[in-house]
Amino acid sequence: MFLSNRRSALKSVSAVIVVVLVLVFFISSHTRYITNPEILLFSNPLFQTTTTPPEFIPSVTAIPEKIWYKLDSRGLTQQVRERVDTCLNKNPSYEYECLTDISGDAYVVEKFARRLDIVEAFLALPFPILKADFLRYLLLFNEGGTYSDLDVSCNEMTIQDWIPAQYKKDARVVVGWEFDVGWGDSFVREFATWTIMARPGSPHLAMVLEDILEGLQEKTQEHNVTIADLTWTMVGDVVDLTGPRRMTRSILKSLRATPGIDFSDESIANLSEPKLVGDVLILPGYSFALSSNHYKLEDTQGPALATHHLTGVGRIIMVGRQWRRSCNNLTILMWNGVGYQAGTIQSEFNCSSHGLYTLFPHHRVGSGINR
């Protein structure tokens, strides 16, 4: 009887010890995320299906020397090789990686296995451009480096020199204006997404990812469908959901939420030289998007670092109309590979079926890419 009671008591004590150890482990393992504000930014209550976000990597002191590319359905054509080679030949110390649709999916599944909300949302995206946008932010958040579209060529300056010496220590994200100079007043500025540089673990890119997830949830709730069942009409403007305007809004929102950083929209507009805001280096329009900005002869200009050739896409800037499904007689400016050419769409067709969309539906001037 005594031995029986003793065994029972020992079992009870052992059970209590196990429970206590589990609680200690749970609290300690979760406290490190709660006490790190940059990790806290990556906790999304709307889509959260796991309690362990990706590790934040604070020890990287420079943007990694790696270039990321995402191949499309055309693969590595001769023209693509020539443009990629302009970057690789000028930067021989840089690694590079070209991801396909399949390897891109596999990368997200492996590297973000602890964020099932990200994995599930990414794999369910119904259109390649949405995944291409999402993937570039995931790559740069996870490993850092330089992301480049396949229709971008590097000019004379090496990538290491794209960041002025005085900013190398502090710049953790580098973006350049796509639209900044020569567009008048009624337009929305946005960063180019065809070339982005970052160190891994940036809270600003974390904000971009979280805002994309939130935007997807809003779309699915609004239309009562799953992500996989979203149509182009439901998605709306790609630039708003996953593209340049999404990235721009999220990065600026993240900067404004960072203690000690104070800036105005005017202070980062019409740039003639790079400007560091917190740990984000904003490059002038001529750096990555010379052809998308309209400089006067007297304007101060630095070197164009990269050229976006817009190969395989129809670059359309819609003027004087807000978004509508009928594009009959819509006045446009169309990119012809060298400059913008005025024209008019004469035929009646469904804009969304042709991939057309307006960047600035509430302003006089709009822009879009048929991707």
CSV table of C-alpha atoms in Angstrom, one decimal:
chain,number,residue,atom,x,y,z
A,1,MET,CA,0.0,0.0,0.0
A,2,PHE,CA,2.8,2.3,0.9
A,3,LEU,CA,4.7,1.5,-2.3
A,4,SER,CA,1.6,2.1,-4.3
A,5,ASN,CA,1.0,5.5,-2.8
A,6,ARG,CA,4.6,6.4,-3.3
A,7,ARG,CA,4.5,5.5,-7.0
A,8,SER,CA,1.3,7.5,-7.4
A,9,ALA,CA,2.9,10.5,-5.7
A,10,LEU,CA,6.0,10.2,-7.9
A,11,LYS,CA,3.8,10.1,-11.0
A,12,SER,CA,2.0,13.2,-9.9
A,13,VAL,CA,5.3,15.1,-9.2
A,14,SER,CA,6.7,14.0,-12.6
A,15,ALA,CA,3.6,15.2,-14.4
A,16,VAL,CA,3.8,18.6,-12.7
A,17,ILE,CA,7.5,18.9,-13.6
A,18,VAL,CA,6.8,18.0,-17.3
A,19,VAL,CA,4.0,20.6,-17.4
A,20,VAL,CA,6.3,23.3,-15.8
A,21,LEU,CA,9.1,22.5,-18.3
A,22,VAL,CA,6.7,22.7,-21.2
A,23,LEU,CA,5.4,26.1,-20.0
A,24,VAL,CA,8.9,27.4,-19.5
A,25,PHE,CA,10.0,26.3,-23.0
A,26,PHE,CA,6.8,27.8,-24.5
A,27,ILE,CA,7.2,31.2,-22.8
A,28,SER,CA,10.9,31.5,-23.4
A,29,SER,CA,10.7,30.5,-27.0
A,30,HIS,CA,7.9,33.0,-27.7
A,31,THR,CA,9.3,35.8,-25.6
A,32,ARG,CA,12.2,36.4,-28.0
A,33,TYR,CA,9.8,37.2,-30.8
A,34,ILE,CA,7.7,39.5,-28.6
A,35,THR,CA,10.7,41.4,-27.3
A,36,ASN,CA,12.0,42.0,-30.9
A,37,PRO,CA,10.0,44.7,-32.5
A,38,GLU,CA,11.2,43.8,-35.9
A,39,ILE,CA,9.9,40.3,-35.5
A,40,LEU,CA,6.7,41.6,-34.1
A,41,LEU,CA,6.1,43.4,-37.4
A,42,PHE,CA,6.0,40.0,-39.1
A,43,SER,CA,3.2,38.6,-36.9
A,44,ASN,CA,0.0,38.8,-38.9
A,45,PRO,CA,-3.1,38.1,-36.8
A,46,LEU,CA,-5.3,38.0,-39.9
A,47,PHE,CA,-3.6,35.2,-41.7
A,48,GLN,CA,-1.6,33.6,-38.8
A,49,THR,CA,-1.6,29.8,-38.8
A,50,THR,CA,1.7,29.3,-37.1
A,51,THR,CA,3.3,31.0,-34.1
A,52,THR,CA,6.9,30.9,-35.3
A,53,PRO,CA,7.7,33.6,-37.9
A,54,PRO,CA,11.0,33.6,-39.9
A,55,GLU,CA,14.1,34.4,-38.0
A,56,PHE,CA,15.2,38.0,-38.1
A,57,ILE,CA,18.9,38.3,-39.1
A,58,PRO,CA,20.5,41.4,-37.5
A,59,SER,CA,24.1,40.4,-38.1
A,60,VAL,CA,24.4,41.1,-41.8
A,61,THR,CA,26.2,44.4,-42.2
A,62,ALA,CA,26.0,44.7,-46.0
A,63,ILE,CA,23.7,43.8,-48.8
A,64,PRO,CA,24.7,40.3,-49.9
A,65,GLU,CA,26.5,40.0,-53.2
A,66,LYS,CA,23.8,37.9,-54.9
A,67,ILE,CA,21.5,38.7,-57.8
A,68,TRP,CA,18.1,37.0,-58.0
A,69,TYR,CA,16.3,36.4,-61.3
A,70,LYS,CA,12.9,34.9,-62.0
A,71,LEU,CA,12.4,33.2,-65.3
A,72,ASP,CA,9.1,33.5,-67.1
A,73,SER,CA,7.5,31.1,-69.6
A,74,ARG,CA,9.9,32.2,-72.3
A,75,GLY,CA,12.9,30.8,-70.4
A,76,LEU,CA,16.4,32.0,-70.8
A,77,THR,CA,16.3,33.4,-74.3
A,78,GLN,CA,19.3,34.9,-76.1
A,79,GLN,CA,18.1,38.4,-75.4
A,80,VAL,CA,17.6,37.6,-71.8
A,81,ARG,CA,21.1,36.1,-71.6
A,82,GLU,CA,22.7,39.2,-73.1
A,83,ARG,CA,21.0,41.5,-70.6
A,84,VAL,CA,21.7,39.3,-67.6
A,85,ASP,CA,25.4,39.1,-68.8
A,86,THR,CA,25.7,42.9,-68.5
A,87,CYS,CA,25.2,42.5,-64.8
A,88,LEU,CA,27.2,39.3,-64.2
A,89,ASN,CA,30.2,40.4,-66.3
A,90,LYS,CA,30.4,43.8,-64.5
A,91,ASN,CA,30.0,42.1,-61.1
A,92,PRO,CA,32.2,38.9,-61.2
A,93,SER,CA,32.2,38.5,-57.4
A,94,TYR,CA,28.4,38.2,-57.3
A,95,GLU,CA,26.5,34.9,-57.1
A,96,TYR,CA,23.3,34.7,-59.1
A,97,GLU,CA,20.3,32.4,-59.0
A,98,CYS,CA,17.5,32.0,-61.6
A,99,LEU,CA,14.3,30.6,-60.3
A,100,THR,CA,11.6,29.0,-62.4
A,101,ASP,CA,7.9,28.6,-61.5
A,102,ILE,CA,8.7,25.2,-60.0
A,103,SER,CA,11.8,26.1,-58.1
A,104,GLY,CA,10.2,29.3,-56.9
A,105,ASP,CA,7.3,27.4,-55.4
A,106,ALA,CA,9.8,24.9,-53.8
A,107,TYR,CA,11.8,27.8,-52.4
A,108,VAL,CA,8.8,29.3,-50.6
A,109,VAL,CA,7.6,25.9,-49.3
A,110,GLU,CA,11.1,25.2,-47.8
A,111,LYS,CA,12.2,28.6,-46.6
A,112,PHE,CA,8.9,29.7,-45.2
A,113,ALA,CA,7.7,26.4,-43.8
A,114,ARG,CA,7.2,28.0,-40.4
A,115,ARG,CA,4.8,30.6,-41.9
A,116,LEU,CA,2.1,28.4,-43.4
A,117,ASP,CA,0.0,31.4,-44.1
A,118,ILE,CA,2.6,32.7,-46.5
A,119,VAL,CA,3.1,29.3,-48.2
A,120,GLU,CA,-0.6,28.7,-48.6
A,121,ALA,CA,-1.3,32.2,-50.0
A,122,PHE,CA,1.6,32.1,-52.4
A,123,LEU,CA,0.9,28.7,-53.8
A,124,ALA,CA,-2.8,29.6,-54.3
A,125,LEU,CA,-2.2,32.8,-56.2
A,126,PRO,CA,-4.0,32.4,-59.6
A,127,PHE,CA,-1.8,34.6,-61.8
A,128,PRO,CA,1.9,34.5,-62.5
A,129,ILE,CA,2.5,38.2,-62.1
A,130,LEU,CA,1.1,38.1,-58.5
A,131,LYS,CA,3.5,35.3,-57.6
A,132,ALA,CA,6.4,37.1,-59.3
A,133,ASP,CA,5.8,40.2,-57.3
A,134,PHE,CA,5.3,38.3,-54.0
A,135,LEU,CA,8.4,36.1,-54.7
A,136,ARG,CA,10.9,39.0,-55.0
A,137,TYR,CA,9.9,40.3,-51.6
A,138,LEU,CA,10.2,36.9,-50.1
A,139,LEU,CA,13.6,36.3,-51.6
A,140,LEU,CA,15.0,39.6,-50.3
A,141,PHE,CA,13.4,39.3,-46.9
A,142,ASN,CA,14.8,35.8,-46.4
A,143,GLU,CA,18.3,36.1,-48.0
A,144,GLY,CA,18.8,39.7,-49.2
A,145,GLY,CA,20.7,40.7,-52.3
A,146,THR,CA,19.7,42.4,-55.5
A,147,TYR,CA,16.5,41.4,-57.3
A,148,SER,CA,16.4,42.2,-61.0
A,149,ASP,CA,13.8,41.6,-63.7
A,150,LEU,CA,15.1,39.8,-66.8
A,151,ASP,CA,14.6,42.8,-69.0
A,152,VAL,CA,17.0,44.9,-66.9
A,153,SER,CA,20.6,45.5,-68.0
A,154,CYS,CA,23.3,47.0,-65.8
A,155,ASN,CA,25.1,50.1,-67.0
A,156,GLU,CA,28.7,51.1,-66.4
A,157,MET,CA,28.8,51.3,-62.6
A,158,THR,CA,29.2,48.1,-60.6
A,159,ILE,CA,26.4,47.2,-58.2
A,160,GLN,CA,28.7,47.7,-55.2
A,161,ASP,CA,29.0,51.4,-56.3
A,162,TRP,CA,25.3,51.9,-56.7
A,163,ILE,CA,25.2,52.9,-53.0
A,164,PRO,CA,27.3,56.0,-52.3
A,165,ALA,CA,30.1,55.4,-49.8
A,166,GLN,CA,28.5,57.6,-47.1
A,167,TYR,CA,25.4,55.4,-47.0
A,168,LYS,CA,26.9,51.9,-47.3
A,169,LYS,CA,26.9,51.3,-43.5
A,170,ASP,CA,23.3,52.4,-42.9
A,171,ALA,CA,21.4,51.4,-46.1
A,172,ARG,CA,19.4,48.1,-45.6
A,173,VAL,CA,17.0,48.6,-48.4
A,174,VAL,CA,17.7,50.4,-51.7
A,175,VAL,CA,14.8,51.5,-54.0
A,176,GLY,CA,14.6,53.9,-56.9
A,177,TRP,CA,11.7,56.1,-58.1
A,178,GLU,CA,9.9,54.8,-61.1
A,179,PHE,CA,7.9,58.0,-61.5
A,180,ASP,CA,9.2,61.1,-59.9
A,181,VAL,CA,10.2,64.0,-62.2
A,182,GLY,CA,8.3,65.7,-65.0
A,183,TRP,CA,4.8,64.3,-64.4
A,184,GLY,CA,3.2,67.4,-63.0
A,185,ASP,CA,1.2,67.3,-59.8
A,186,SER,CA,-1.7,64.9,-60.4
A,187,PHE,CA,0.1,61.5,-60.2
A,188,VAL,CA,1.2,59.1,-57.6
A,189,ARG,CA,4.9,58.4,-57.1
A,190,GLU,CA,6.0,54.8,-56.8
A,191,PHE,CA,9.3,52.9,-56.5
A,192,ALA,CA,10.4,50.6,-59.3
A,193,THR,CA,10.1,46.9,-58.4
A,194,TRP,CA,12.2,45.7,-61.4
A,195,THR,CA,15.4,46.4,-59.3
A,196,ILE,CA,15.4,46.2,-55.5
A,197,MET,CA,18.3,45.8,-53.1
A,198,ALA,CA,18.1,44.7,-49.5
A,199,ARG,CA,19.8,43.0,-46.5
A,200,PRO,CA,17.9,40.0,-45.2
A,201,GLY,CA,15.3,40.5,-42.5
A,202,SER,CA,14.3,44.0,-43.2
A,203,PRO,CA,11.2,45.1,-41.2
A,204,HIS,CA,10.1,47.2,-44.2
A,205,LEU,CA,9.9,44.2,-46.5
A,206,ALA,CA,8.2,42.4,-43.7
A,207,MET,CA,5.6,45.1,-43.8
A,208,VAL,CA,5.2,44.6,-47.6
A,209,LEU,CA,4.6,40.9,-47.1
A,210,GLU,CA,2.1,41.4,-44.3
A,211,ASP,CA,0.2,44.1,-46.3
A,212,ILE,CA,0.0,41.7,-49.3
A,213,LEU,CA,-1.5,39.0,-47.1
A,214,GLU,CA,-3.9,41.5,-45.6
A,215,GLY,CA,-4.9,42.7,-49.1
A,216,LEU,CA,-5.5,39.1,-50.3
A,217,GLN,CA,-7.7,38.5,-47.3
A,218,GLU,CA,-9.7,41.6,-48.0
A,219,LYS,CA,-10.2,40.5,-51.6
A,220,THR,CA,-11.4,37.0,-50.6
A,221,GLN,CA,-13.7,38.4,-48.0
A,222,GLU,CA,-15.1,41.0,-50.3
A,223,HIS,CA,-15.9,38.5,-53.1
A,224,ASN,CA,-16.5,35.4,-50.8
A,225,VAL,CA,-14.0,33.3,-52.7
A,226,THR,CA,-10.7,31.6,-52.0
A,227,ILE,CA,-7.4,33.1,-53.2
A,228,ALA,CA,-7.2,30.5,-55.9
A,229,ASP,CA,-10.7,31.6,-57.2
A,230,LEU,CA,-9.8,35.3,-57.6
A,231,THR,CA,-10.4,36.6,-61.1
A,232,TRP,CA,-8.7,39.6,-62.7
A,233,THR,CA,-11.8,41.7,-62.1
A,234,MET,CA,-11.7,40.8,-58.4
A,235,VAL,CA,-7.9,41.4,-58.1
A,236,GLY,CA,-8.2,44.9,-59.6
A,237,ASP,CA,-5.0,46.8,-60.0
A,238,VAL,CA,-2.0,44.5,-59.7
A,239,VAL,CA,0.2,47.4,-58.7
A,240,ASP,CA,-2.0,48.0,-55.7
A,241,LEU,CA,-2.2,44.4,-54.6
A,242,THR,CA,1.3,43.2,-55.0
A,243,GLY,CA,3.2,45.6,-57.3
A,244,PRO,CA,5.1,48.9,-57.1
A,245,ARG,CA,2.4,50.9,-55.4
A,246,ARG,CA,1.9,48.2,-52.8
A,247,MET,CA,5.7,48.1,-52.1
A,248,THR,CA,5.9,51.9,-52.0
A,249,ARG,CA,3.0,52.4,-49.5
A,250,SER,CA,4.2,49.6,-47.3
A,251,ILE,CA,7.8,50.8,-47.1
A,252,LEU,CA,6.8,54.4,-46.4
A,253,LYS,CA,4.3,53.2,-43.8
A,254,SER,CA,7.0,51.1,-42.1
A,255,LEU,CA,9.4,54.0,-42.0
A,256,ARG,CA,6.7,56.3,-40.5
A,257,ALA,CA,6.1,53.7,-37.8
A,258,THR,CA,9.8,53.6,-36.9
A,259,PRO,CA,10.7,55.8,-33.9
A,260,GLY,CA,13.0,58.6,-34.6
A,261,ILE,CA,12.3,58.8,-38.4
A,262,ASP,CA,10.6,62.0,-39.6
A,263,PHE,CA,10.1,62.9,-43.2
A,264,SER,CA,7.5,64.3,-45.5
A,265,ASP,CA,6.3,63.3,-49.0
A,266,GLU,CA,7.8,66.5,-50.3
A,267,SER,CA,11.2,65.8,-48.8
A,268,ILE,CA,11.6,62.6,-50.9
A,269,ALA,CA,10.1,63.9,-54.2
A,270,ASN,CA,11.9,65.4,-57.2
A,271,LEU,CA,15.2,63.9,-56.1
A,272,SER,CA,18.4,65.0,-57.8
A,273,GLU,CA,20.6,62.7,-55.6
A,274,PRO,CA,20.2,59.7,-53.4
A,275,LYS,CA,18.4,60.3,-50.1
A,276,LEU,CA,18.7,58.1,-47.0
A,277,VAL,CA,15.5,57.9,-44.9
A,278,GLY,CA,16.1,55.8,-41.8
A,279,ASP,CA,17.8,52.7,-43.3
A,280,VAL,CA,16.1,53.0,-46.7
A,281,LEU,CA,18.1,54.6,-49.5
A,282,ILE,CA,15.9,56.2,-52.1
A,283,LEU,CA,17.5,56.7,-55.5
A,284,PRO,CA,16.4,59.4,-57.9
A,285,GLY,CA,14.3,58.5,-61.0
A,286,TYR,CA,17.3,58.5,-63.3
A,287,SER,CA,19.0,55.7,-61.4
A,288,PHE,CA,16.7,52.8,-62.3
A,289,ALA,CA,14.1,54.5,-64.5
A,290,LEU,CA,15.6,57.2,-66.6
A,291,SER,CA,13.1,56.7,-69.4
A,292,SER,CA,10.1,57.0,-67.1
A,293,ASN,CA,11.1,60.4,-65.8
A,294,HIS,CA,11.3,63.7,-67.8
A,295,TYR,CA,14.3,65.8,-66.9
A,296,LYS,CA,15.0,69.2,-68.3
A,297,LEU,CA,18.5,70.1,-69.6
A,298,GLU,CA,19.2,72.2,-66.6
A,299,ASP,CA,18.2,69.4,-64.1
A,300,THR,CA,21.0,67.8,-62.1
A,301,GLN,CA,21.4,64.2,-63.0
A,302,GLY,CA,23.7,61.5,-61.9
A,303,PRO,CA,24.4,58.2,-63.7
A,304,ALA,CA,21.7,55.8,-64.8
A,305,LEU,CA,22.6,52.6,-63.0
A,306,ALA,CA,20.4,50.2,-64.7
A,307,THR,CA,18.1,50.2,-67.8
A,308,HIS,CA,14.6,48.7,-67.9
A,309,HIS,CA,13.9,47.6,-71.5
A,310,LEU,CA,10.3,46.5,-70.9
A,311,THR,CA,10.8,43.5,-73.2
A,312,GLY,CA,7.7,41.5,-73.9
A,313,VAL,CA,5.3,43.9,-72.2
A,314,GLY,CA,3.2,46.7,-73.5
A,315,ARG,CA,3.8,49.8,-71.4
A,316,ILE,CA,0.7,51.9,-71.4
A,317,ILE,CA,0.0,55.2,-69.6
A,318,MET,CA,-3.6,56.2,-69.7
A,319,VAL,CA,-4.4,59.8,-69.9
A,320,GLY,CA,-7.6,61.7,-69.1
A,321,ARG,CA,-9.8,58.7,-68.1
A,322,GLN,CA,-10.5,56.7,-65.0
A,323,TRP,CA,-10.7,52.9,-65.0
A,324,ARG,CA,-13.5,51.5,-67.1
A,325,ARG,CA,-14.1,48.1,-68.7
A,326,SER,CA,-14.7,49.7,-72.1
A,327,CYS,CA,-11.5,51.2,-73.5
A,328,ASN,CA,-12.9,52.5,-76.8
A,329,ASN,CA,-11.1,55.6,-78.0
A,330,LEU,CA,-9.0,55.7,-74.8
A,331,THR,CA,-6.2,58.2,-75.2
A,332,ILE,CA,-2.9,56.6,-74.2
A,333,LEU,CA,0.9,57.0,-74.2
A,334,MET,CA,2.6,53.8,-75.2
A,335,TRP,CA,6.1,52.8,-74.6
A,336,ASN,CA,7.8,51.8,-77.9
A,337,GLY,CA,11.2,50.7,-76.5
A,338,VAL,CA,12.8,54.2,-76.9
A,339,GLY,CA,10.2,56.7,-75.6
A,340,TYR,CA,6.6,57.3,-75.1
A,341,GLN,CA,4.3,57.7,-78.1
A,342,ALA,CA,0.8,59.1,-78.1
A,343,GLY,CA,-2.0,57.0,-79.5
A,344,THR,CA,-5.6,56.0,-79.2
A,345,ILE,CA,-7.1,52.6,-78.7
A,346,GLN,CA,-9.8,52.4,-81.4
A,347,SER,CA,-11.2,48.9,-80.9
A,348,GLU,CA,-13.8,47.9,-78.3
A,349,PHE,CA,-12.4,45.3,-75.8
A,350,ASN,CA,-12.4,44.3,-72.2
A,351,CYS,CA,-9.5,46.0,-70.5
A,352,SER,CA,-9.1,43.3,-67.8
A,353,SER,CA,-8.9,40.5,-70.3
A,354,HIS,CA,-5.9,42.3,-71.9
A,355,GLY,CA,-4.2,42.8,-68.6
A,356,LEU,CA,-4.6,46.6,-68.7
A,357,TYR,CA,-5.1,48.5,-65.5
A,358,THR,CA,-4.7,52.0,-64.2
A,359,LEU,CA,-2.2,52.9,-61.6
A,360,PHE,CA,-3.9,56.1,-60.7
A,361,PRO,CA,-7.6,55.7,-61.0
A,362,HIS,CA,-8.3,58.8,-58.9
A,363,HIS,CA,-5.9,61.1,-60.7
A,364,ARG,CA,-5.6,62.7,-64.1
A,365,VAL,CA,-2.7,60.6,-65.2
A,366,GLY,CA,-2.5,56.8,-65.0
A,367,SER,CA,0.0,54.1,-65.8
A,368,GLY,CA,-0.1,50.3,-66.2
A,369,ILE,CA,1.7,47.4,-67.6
A,370,ASN,CA,0.3,44.6,-69.7
A,371,ARG,CA,2.1,41.7,-68.0
